Amino acid sequence: MSALLPVRDTLDIIGGKWKILILISIWEGNKHFREIERSIPKLSTKVLSKELKDMEENQLITRTVLNGFPVRTEYAATEHSKTLEKVILELHKWGVNHRKKIFGKESVVVNSDDA
Amino acid sequence: MSALLPVRDTLDIIGGKWKILILISIWEGNKHFREIERSIPKLSTKVLSKELKDMEENQLITRTVLNGFPVRTEYAATEHSKTLEKVILELHKWGVNHRKKIFGKESVVVNSDDA
């Protein structure tokens, strides 16, 4: 099953609870640690710090220290990170369909446009 | 970021080290617990047992107990599980491209058709 190694790589890099949320927060324009932290409920400072380092190693984000007073650190998404959009779209579509499959028969569909 | 819930659902359901490997093992024709276990190096009995239960709950596989002597239990992939093929394909493609991006500059490309 060595053909599966790239699948595992991807799951290692974007899996878990936080990385995709952090990436989207940065895509949405949050640049500073505290901004990103505030934008994601329940994400601890320690975990955010670790996740940002992992994401920087994987070239999904850059970290720039700006001289000045006070010194500021800015995070930005890389071009490479944008190649994840399609993956995230597929994960999203599957999650939506899966919920319908598992819960759909029992639930009342109020508005069929809400998918 | 409630739009992200389906992405998290999907990562919960197929994330981690083992579930996709187990699903592929079953897709490849392994039906019995011991067969699946043998097909995946380093997967422990305890973890396989838990993963199979999770996957059954999520309707990715079925578990059938066949009367006879000895009683046998067979696992089979559901039609619903096949909707994961496209997701796995995207995860795979991204993993391949990511390796090229991260390690590519140092490696010799022997055949440009191998993507």
PDB file of C-alpha atoms in Angstrom:
ATOM      1  CA  MET A   1       0.000   0.000   0.000  1.00  0.00           C
ATOM      2  CA  SER A   2       2.903   2.372  -0.595  1.00  0.00           C
ATOM      3  CA  ALA A   3       0.619   4.272  -2.982  1.00  0.00           C
ATOM      4  CA  LEU A   4      -1.165   5.382   0.163  1.00  0.00           C
ATOM      5  CA  LEU A   5       1.795   7.294   1.541  1.00  0.00           C
ATOM      6  CA  PRO A   6       0.773  10.578  -0.118  1.00  0.00           C
ATOM      7  CA  VAL A   7      -2.719  10.222   1.380  1.00  0.00           C
ATOM      8  CA  ARG A   8      -1.190   9.826   4.827  1.00  0.00           C
ATOM      9  CA  ASP A   9       1.096  12.790   4.209  1.00  0.00           C
ATOM     10  CA  THR A  10      -1.884  14.968   3.394  1.00  0.00           C
ATOM     11  CA  LEU A  11      -3.848  13.790   6.414  1.00  0.00           C
ATOM     12  CA  ASP A  12      -0.808  14.435   8.631  1.00  0.00           C
ATOM     13  CA  ILE A  13      -0.414  17.933   7.230  1.00  0.00           C
ATOM     14  CA  ILE A  14      -4.024  19.099   7.270  1.00  0.00           C
ATOM     15  CA  GLY A  15      -5.642  16.597   9.651  1.00  0.00           C
ATOM     16  CA  GLY A  16      -6.587  17.216  13.237  1.00  0.00           C
ATOM     17  CA  LYS A  17      -8.967  19.802  14.546  1.00  0.00           C
ATOM     18  CA  TRP A  18      -7.227  23.061  13.829  1.00  0.00           C
ATOM     19  CA  LYS A  19      -4.992  23.419  10.774  1.00  0.00           C
ATOM     20  CA  ILE A  20      -7.708  23.992   8.206  1.00  0.00           C
ATOM     21  CA  LEU A  21      -9.458  26.451  10.509  1.00  0.00           C
ATOM     22  CA  ILE A  22      -6.201  28.346  11.017  1.00  0.00           C
ATOM     23  CA  LEU A  23      -5.509  28.422   7.298  1.00  0.00           C
ATOM     24  CA  ILE A  24      -8.981  29.762   6.562  1.00  0.00           C
ATOM     25  CA  SER A  25      -8.609  32.388   9.274  1.00  0.00           C
ATOM     26  CA  ILE A  26      -5.413  33.581   7.562  1.00  0.00           C
ATOM     27  CA  TRP A  27      -7.043  33.405   4.118  1.00  0.00           C
ATOM     28  CA  GLU A  28      -9.784  35.611   5.525  1.00  0.00           C
ATOM     29  CA  GLY A  29      -7.226  38.288   6.382  1.00  0.00           C
ATOM     30  CA  ASN A  30      -6.111  37.632   9.942  1.00  0.00           C
ATOM     31  CA  LYS A  31      -2.370  38.287  10.128  1.00  0.00           C
ATOM     32  CA  HIS A  32      -1.410  38.510  13.768  1.00  0.00           C
ATOM     33  CA  PHE A  33      -1.229  35.745  16.336  1.00  0.00           C
ATOM     34  CA  ARG A  34      -3.883  37.299  18.588  1.00  0.00           C
ATOM     35  CA  GLU A  35      -6.234  37.909  15.668  1.00  0.00           C
ATOM     36  CA  ILE A  36      -5.985  34.305  14.548  1.00  0.00           C
ATOM     37  CA  GLU A  37      -6.376  33.113  18.122  1.00  0.00           C
ATOM     38  CA  ARG A  38      -9.495  35.223  18.687  1.00  0.00           C
ATOM     39  CA  SER A  39     -11.060  34.072  15.431  1.00  0.00           C
ATOM     40  CA  ILE A  40     -11.114  30.401  16.446  1.00  0.00           C
ATOM     41  CA  PRO A  41     -13.037  29.522  19.606  1.00  0.00           C
ATOM     42  CA  LYS A  42     -11.443  27.007  21.990  1.00  0.00           C
ATOM     43  CA  LEU A  43      -8.057  27.098  20.289  1.00  0.00           C
ATOM     44  CA  SER A  44      -5.365  27.413  22.957  1.00  0.00           C
ATOM     45  CA  THR A  45      -2.306  29.643  22.628  1.00  0.00           C
ATOM     46  CA  LYS A  46       0.012  26.673  22.971  1.00  0.00           C
ATOM     47  CA  VAL A  47      -1.700  24.629  20.273  1.00  0.00           C
ATOM     48  CA  LEU A  48      -1.935  27.590  17.886  1.00  0.00           C
ATOM     49  CA  SER A  49       1.760  28.205  18.334  1.00  0.00           C
ATOM     50  CA  LYS A  50       2.615  24.605  17.502  1.00  0.00           C
ATOM     51  CA  GLU A  51       0.240  24.432  14.540  1.00  0.00           C
ATOM     52  CA  LEU A  52       1.646  27.650  13.034  1.00  0.00           C
ATOM     53  CA  LYS A  53       5.170  26.198  13.242  1.00  0.00           C
ATOM     54  CA  ASP A  54       4.086  22.971  11.521  1.00  0.00           C
ATOM     55  CA  MET A  55       2.286  24.934   8.826  1.00  0.00           C
ATOM     56  CA  GLU A  56       5.324  27.123   8.258  1.00  0.00           C
ATOM     57  CA  GLU A  57       7.524  24.021   7.873  1.00  0.00           C
ATOM     58  CA  ASN A  58       5.097  22.706   5.313  1.00  0.00           C
ATOM     59  CA  GLN A  59       5.221  26.012   3.421  1.00  0.00           C
ATOM     60  CA  LEU A  60       1.517  26.677   3.869  1.00  0.00           C
ATOM     61  CA  ILE A  61       2.197  29.977   5.615  1.00  0.00           C
ATOM     62  CA  THR A  62       5.037  32.428   6.037  1.00  0.00           C
ATOM     63  CA  ARG A  63       6.020  34.194   9.251  1.00  0.00           C
ATOM     64  CA  THR A  64       7.577  37.633   8.951  1.00  0.00           C
ATOM     65  CA  VAL A  65       9.018  39.667  11.800  1.00  0.00           C
ATOM     66  CA  LEU A  66       8.573  43.389  11.153  1.00  0.00           C
ATOM     67  CA  ASN A  67      10.999  45.784  12.784  1.00  0.00           C
ATOM     68  CA  GLY A  68       9.446  48.675  14.592  1.00  0.00           C
ATOM     69  CA  PHE A  69       8.173  49.412  18.022  1.00  0.00           C
ATOM     70  CA  PRO A  70       6.731  47.156  19.093  1.00  0.00           C
ATOM     71  CA  VAL A  71       8.143  44.414  16.865  1.00  0.00           C
ATOM     72  CA  ARG A  72       5.258  42.694  15.083  1.00  0.00           C
ATOM     73  CA  THR A  73       4.982  39.262  13.578  1.00  0.00           C
ATOM     74  CA  GLU A  74       2.775  38.683  10.558  1.00  0.00           C
ATOM     75  CA  TYR A  75       1.515  35.446   9.139  1.00  0.00           C
ATOM     76  CA  ALA A  76       0.509  35.114   5.509  1.00  0.00           C
ATOM     77  CA  ALA A  77      -0.776  32.247   3.400  1.00  0.00           C
ATOM     78  CA  THR A  78       1.487  31.032   0.593  1.00  0.00           C
ATOM     79  CA  GLU A  79       0.527  30.368  -3.012  1.00  0.00           C
ATOM     80  CA  HIS A  80       1.159  26.702  -2.220  1.00  0.00           C
ATOM     81  CA  SER A  81      -1.557  26.788   0.452  1.00  0.00           C
ATOM     82  CA  LYS A  82      -4.094  27.645  -2.220  1.00  0.00           C
ATOM     83  CA  THR A  83      -3.631  24.210  -3.775  1.00  0.00           C
ATOM     84  CA  LEU A  84      -5.495  22.961  -0.690  1.00  0.00           C
ATOM     85  CA  GLU A  85      -8.708  24.685  -1.762  1.00  0.00           C
ATOM     86  CA  LYS A  86      -9.772  21.777  -3.945  1.00  0.00           C
ATOM     87  CA  VAL A  87      -8.981  19.241  -1.233  1.00  0.00           C
ATOM     88  CA  ILE A  88     -10.963  21.233   1.323  1.00  0.00           C
ATOM     89  CA  LEU A  89     -13.851  21.523  -1.149  1.00  0.00           C
ATOM     90  CA  GLU A  90     -13.964  17.736  -1.563  1.00  0.00           C
ATOM     91  CA  LEU A  91     -13.782  17.193   2.199  1.00  0.00           C
ATOM     92  CA  HIS A  92     -16.617  19.675   2.593  1.00  0.00           C
ATOM     93  CA  LYS A  93     -18.815  18.107  -0.075  1.00  0.00           C
ATOM     94  CA  TRP A  94     -18.317  14.654   1.350  1.00  0.00           C
ATOM     95  CA  GLY A  95     -19.120  15.852   4.874  1.00  0.00           C
ATOM     96  CA  VAL A  96     -22.362  17.451   3.695  1.00  0.00           C
ATOM     97  CA  ASN A  97     -23.433  14.320   1.816  1.00  0.00           C
ATOM     98  CA  HIS A  98     -22.424  12.073   4.676  1.00  0.00           C
ATOM     99  CA  ARG A  99     -24.611  14.003   7.132  1.00  0.00           C
ATOM    100  CA  LYS A 100     -27.519  13.670   4.729  1.00  0.00           C
ATOM    101  CA  LYS A 101     -26.865   9.949   4.406  1.00  0.00           C
ATOM    102  CA  ILE A 102     -26.585   9.326   8.148  1.00  0.00           C
ATOM    103  CA  PHE A 103     -29.242  11.713   9.455  1.00  0.00           C
ATOM    104  CA  GLY A 104     -31.188  12.623   6.326  1.00  0.00           C
ATOM    105  CA  LYS A 105     -34.001  10.119   6.496  1.00  0.00           C
ATOM    106  CA  GLU A 106     -35.040  11.226   9.957  1.00  0.00           C
ATOM    107  CA  SER A 107     -34.772  14.951   9.498  1.00  0.00           C
ATOM    108  CA  VAL A 108     -37.273  17.357   8.033  1.00  0.00           C
ATOM    109  CA  VAL A 109     -35.890  19.252   5.083  1.00  0.00           C
ATOM    110  CA  VAL A 110     -37.184  22.797   5.463  1.00  0.00           C
ATOM    111  CA  ASN A 111     -35.354  24.321   2.572  1.00  0.00           C
ATOM    112  CA  SER A 112     -33.791  22.233  -0.130  1.00  0.00           C
ATOM    113  CA  ASP A 113     -31.506  25.097  -1.109  1.00  0.00           C
ATOM    114  CA  ASP A 114     -29.558  25.029   2.140  1.00  0.00           C
ATOM    115  CA  ALA A 115     -26.915  22.622   0.904  1.00  0.00           C
TER     116      ALA A 115
ATOM    117  CA  MET B   1     -16.862  29.251  10.523  1.00  0.00           C
ATOM    118  CA  SER B   2     -19.832  26.912  10.812  1.00  0.00           C
ATOM    119  CA  ALA B   3     -19.398  26.158   7.107  1.00  0.00           C
ATOM    120  CA  LEU B   4     -16.332  24.254   8.224  1.00  0.00           C
ATOM    121  CA  LEU B   5     -18.272  21.701  10.238  1.00  0.00           C
ATOM    122  CA  PRO B   6     -18.629  19.280   7.317  1.00  0.00           C
ATOM    123  CA  VAL B   7     -14.852  19.471   6.737  1.00  0.00           C
ATOM    124  CA  ARG B   8     -14.268  18.546  10.367  1.00  0.00           C
ATOM    125  CA  ASP B   9     -16.806  15.749  10.125  1.00  0.00           C
ATOM    126  CA  THR B  10     -14.965  14.266   7.187  1.00  0.00           C
ATOM    127  CA  LEU B  11     -11.584  14.570   8.889  1.00  0.00           C
ATOM    128  CA  ASP B  12     -13.032  12.922  12.005  1.00  0.00           C
ATOM    129  CA  ILE B  13     -14.442  10.072   9.971  1.00  0.00           C
ATOM    130  CA  ILE B  14     -11.489   9.321   7.700  1.00  0.00           C
ATOM    131  CA  GLY B  15      -8.626  11.043   9.522  1.00  0.00           C
ATOM    132  CA  GLY B  16      -5.985   9.372  11.612  1.00  0.00           C
ATOM    133  CA  LYS B  17      -3.540   6.739  10.524  1.00  0.00           C
ATOM    134  CA  TRP B  18      -5.690   3.754   9.820  1.00  0.00           C
ATOM    135  CA  LYS B  19      -9.235   4.198   8.500  1.00  0.00           C
ATOM    136  CA  ILE B  20      -8.383   4.778   4.864  1.00  0.00           C
ATOM    137  CA  LEU B  21      -5.922   1.891   4.911  1.00  0.00           C
ATOM    138  CA  ILE B  22      -8.584  -0.377   6.419  1.00  0.00           C
ATOM    139  CA  LEU B  23     -11.142   0.714   3.855  1.00  0.00           C
ATOM    140  CA  ILE B  24      -8.750   0.041   0.993  1.00  0.00           C
ATOM    141  CA  SER B  25      -7.875  -3.359   2.436  1.00  0.00           C
ATOM    142  CA  ILE B  26     -11.587  -4.233   2.410  1.00  0.00           C
ATOM    143  CA  TRP B  27     -12.046  -2.755  -1.064  1.00  0.00           C
ATOM    144  CA  GLU B  28      -9.192  -5.033  -2.183  1.00  0.00           C
ATOM    145  CA  GLY B  29     -11.145  -8.090  -1.052  1.00  0.00           C
ATOM    146  CA  ASN B  30     -10.130  -8.759   2.539  1.00  0.00           C
ATOM    147  CA  LYS B  31     -13.238  -9.811   4.455  1.00  0.00           C
ATOM    148  CA  HIS B  32     -12.132 -11.301   7.726  1.00  0.00           C
ATOM    149  CA  PHE B  33     -10.657  -9.578  10.742  1.00  0.00           C
ATOM    150  CA  ARG B  34      -7.386 -11.530  10.577  1.00  0.00           C
ATOM    151  CA  GLU B  35      -7.014 -10.893   6.849  1.00  0.00           C
ATOM    152  CA  ILE B  36      -7.467  -7.167   7.292  1.00  0.00           C
ATOM    153  CA  GLU B  37      -5.122  -7.182  10.274  1.00  0.00           C
ATOM    154  CA  ARG B  38      -2.394  -9.044   8.356  1.00  0.00           C
ATOM    155  CA  SER B  39      -2.705  -6.726   5.363  1.00  0.00           C
ATOM    156  CA  ILE B  40      -1.762  -3.616   7.355  1.00  0.00           C
ATOM    157  CA  PRO B  41       1.647  -3.646   9.079  1.00  0.00           C
ATOM    158  CA  LYS B  42       1.811  -2.270  12.643  1.00  0.00           C
ATOM    159  CA  LEU B  43      -1.954  -2.099  13.066  1.00  0.00           C
ATOM    160  CA  SER B  44      -2.838  -3.541  16.476  1.00  0.00           C
ATOM    161  CA  THR B  45      -5.804  -5.839  17.108  1.00  0.00           C
ATOM    162  CA  LYS B  46      -7.279  -3.404  19.589  1.00  0.00           C
ATOM    163  CA  VAL B  47      -7.070  -0.407  17.259  1.00  0.00           C
ATOM    164  CA  LEU B  48      -8.432  -2.368  14.278  1.00  0.00           C
ATOM    165  CA  SER B  49     -11.375  -3.472  16.389  1.00  0.00           C
ATOM    166  CA  LYS B  50     -12.181   0.113  17.388  1.00  0.00           C
ATOM    167  CA  GLU B  51     -11.733   1.474  13.878  1.00  0.00           C
ATOM    168  CA  LEU B  52     -14.030  -1.167  12.368  1.00  0.00           C
ATOM    169  CA  LYS B  53     -16.739  -0.241  14.888  1.00  0.00           C
ATOM    170  CA  ASP B  54     -16.424   3.454  14.043  1.00  0.00           C
ATOM    171  CA  MET B  55     -16.543   2.700  10.339  1.00  0.00           C
ATOM    172  CA  GLU B  56     -19.621   0.522  10.777  1.00  0.00           C
ATOM    173  CA  GLU B  57     -21.362   3.337  12.680  1.00  0.00           C
ATOM    174  CA  ASN B  58     -20.573   5.662   9.832  1.00  0.00           C
ATOM    175  CA  GLN B  59     -21.999   3.177   7.321  1.00  0.00           C
ATOM    176  CA  LEU B  60     -18.715   2.777   5.485  1.00  0.00           C
ATOM    177  CA  ILE B  61     -18.677  -0.964   6.124  1.00  0.00           C
ATOM    178  CA  THR B  62     -21.076  -3.698   7.154  1.00  0.00           C
ATOM    179  CA  ARG B  63     -20.374  -6.514   9.582  1.00  0.00           C
ATOM    180  CA  THR B  64     -22.173  -9.794   9.025  1.00  0.00           C
ATOM    181  CA  VAL B  65     -22.063 -12.795  11.354  1.00  0.00           C
ATOM    182  CA  LEU B  66     -22.402 -16.023   9.366  1.00  0.00           C
ATOM    183  CA  ASN B  67     -23.811 -19.050  11.140  1.00  0.00           C
ATOM    184  CA  GLY B  68     -21.794 -22.218  10.767  1.00  0.00           C
ATOM    185  CA  PHE B  69     -18.965 -23.909  12.521  1.00  0.00           C
ATOM    186  CA  PRO B  70     -16.958 -21.968  13.330  1.00  0.00           C
ATOM    187  CA  VAL B  71     -19.087 -18.824  13.248  1.00  0.00           C
ATOM    188  CA  ARG B  72     -17.438 -16.339  10.894  1.00  0.00           C
ATOM    189  CA  THR B  73     -17.671 -12.600  10.710  1.00  0.00           C
ATOM    190  CA  GLU B  74     -17.360 -10.840   7.396  1.00  0.00           C
ATOM    191  CA  TYR B  75     -16.758  -7.199   6.694  1.00  0.00           C
ATOM    192  CA  ALA B  76     -17.811  -5.593   3.425  1.00  0.00           C
ATOM    193  CA  ALA B  77     -17.573  -2.070   2.050  1.00  0.00           C
ATOM    194  CA  THR B  78     -20.850  -0.233   1.475  1.00  0.00           C
ATOM    195  CA  GLU B  79     -21.904   1.687  -1.613  1.00  0.00           C
ATOM    196  CA  HIS B  80     -21.663   4.802   0.550  1.00  0.00           C
ATOM    197  CA  SER B  81     -17.961   4.105   1.158  1.00  0.00           C
ATOM    198  CA  LYS B  82     -17.317   4.433  -2.572  1.00  0.00           C
ATOM    199  CA  THR B  83     -18.217   8.116  -2.398  1.00  0.00           C
ATOM    200  CA  LEU B  84     -14.893   8.471  -0.573  1.00  0.00           C
ATOM    201  CA  GLU B  85     -12.921   7.515  -3.673  1.00  0.00           C
ATOM    202  CA  LYS B  86     -12.900  11.064  -4.994  1.00  0.00           C
ATOM    203  CA  VAL B  87     -11.878  12.484  -1.617  1.00  0.00           C
ATOM    204  CA  ILE B  88      -9.038   9.968  -1.343  1.00  0.00           C
ATOM    205  CA  LEU B  89      -7.966  10.790  -4.898  1.00  0.00           C
ATOM    206  CA  GLU B  90      -7.727  14.498  -4.036  1.00  0.00           C
ATOM    207  CA  LEU B  91      -5.817  13.754  -0.825  1.00  0.00           C
ATOM    208  CA  HIS B  92      -3.476  11.567  -2.850  1.00  0.00           C
ATOM    209  CA  LYS B  93      -2.890  14.131  -5.582  1.00  0.00           C
ATOM    210  CA  TRP B  94      -2.203  16.858  -3.063  1.00  0.00           C
ATOM    211  CA  GLY B  95       0.230  14.648  -1.136  1.00  0.00           C
ATOM    212  CA  VAL B  96       2.169  13.853  -4.317  1.00  0.00           C
ATOM    213  CA  ASN B  97       2.377  17.523  -5.318  1.00  0.00           C
ATOM    214  CA  HIS B  98       3.278  18.584  -1.804  1.00  0.00           C
ATOM    215  CA  ARG B  99       6.241  16.160  -1.706  1.00  0.00           C
ATOM    216  CA  LYS B 100       7.426  17.578  -5.015  1.00  0.00           C
ATOM    217  CA  LYS B 101       7.079  21.100  -3.671  1.00  0.00           C
ATOM    218  CA  ILE B 102       8.908  20.397  -0.424  1.00  0.00           C
ATOM    219  CA  PHE B 103      11.570  17.969  -1.642  1.00  0.00           C
ATOM    220  CA  GLY B 104      11.368  18.422  -5.413  1.00  0.00           C
ATOM    221  CA  LYS B 105      14.211  20.858  -5.930  1.00  0.00           C
ATOM    222  CA  GLU B 106      16.706  18.384  -4.537  1.00  0.00           C
ATOM    223  CA  SER B 107      15.447  15.318  -6.352  1.00  0.00           C
ATOM    224  CA  VAL B 108      16.100  14.153  -9.893  1.00  0.00           C
ATOM    225  CA  VAL B 109      12.956  13.882 -11.984  1.00  0.00           C
ATOM    226  CA  VAL B 110      13.377  10.718 -14.029  1.00  0.00           C
ATOM    227  CA  ASN B 111      10.053  10.740 -15.804  1.00  0.00           C
ATOM    228  CA  SER B 112       7.876  13.768 -16.055  1.00  0.00           C
ATOM    229  CA  ASP B 113       4.842  11.582 -16.845  1.00  0.00           C
ATOM    230  CA  ASP B 114       4.788  10.029 -13.401  1.00  0.00           C
ATOM    231  CA  ALA B 115       2.350  12.539 -11.935  1.00  0.00           C
TER     232      ALA B 115
END
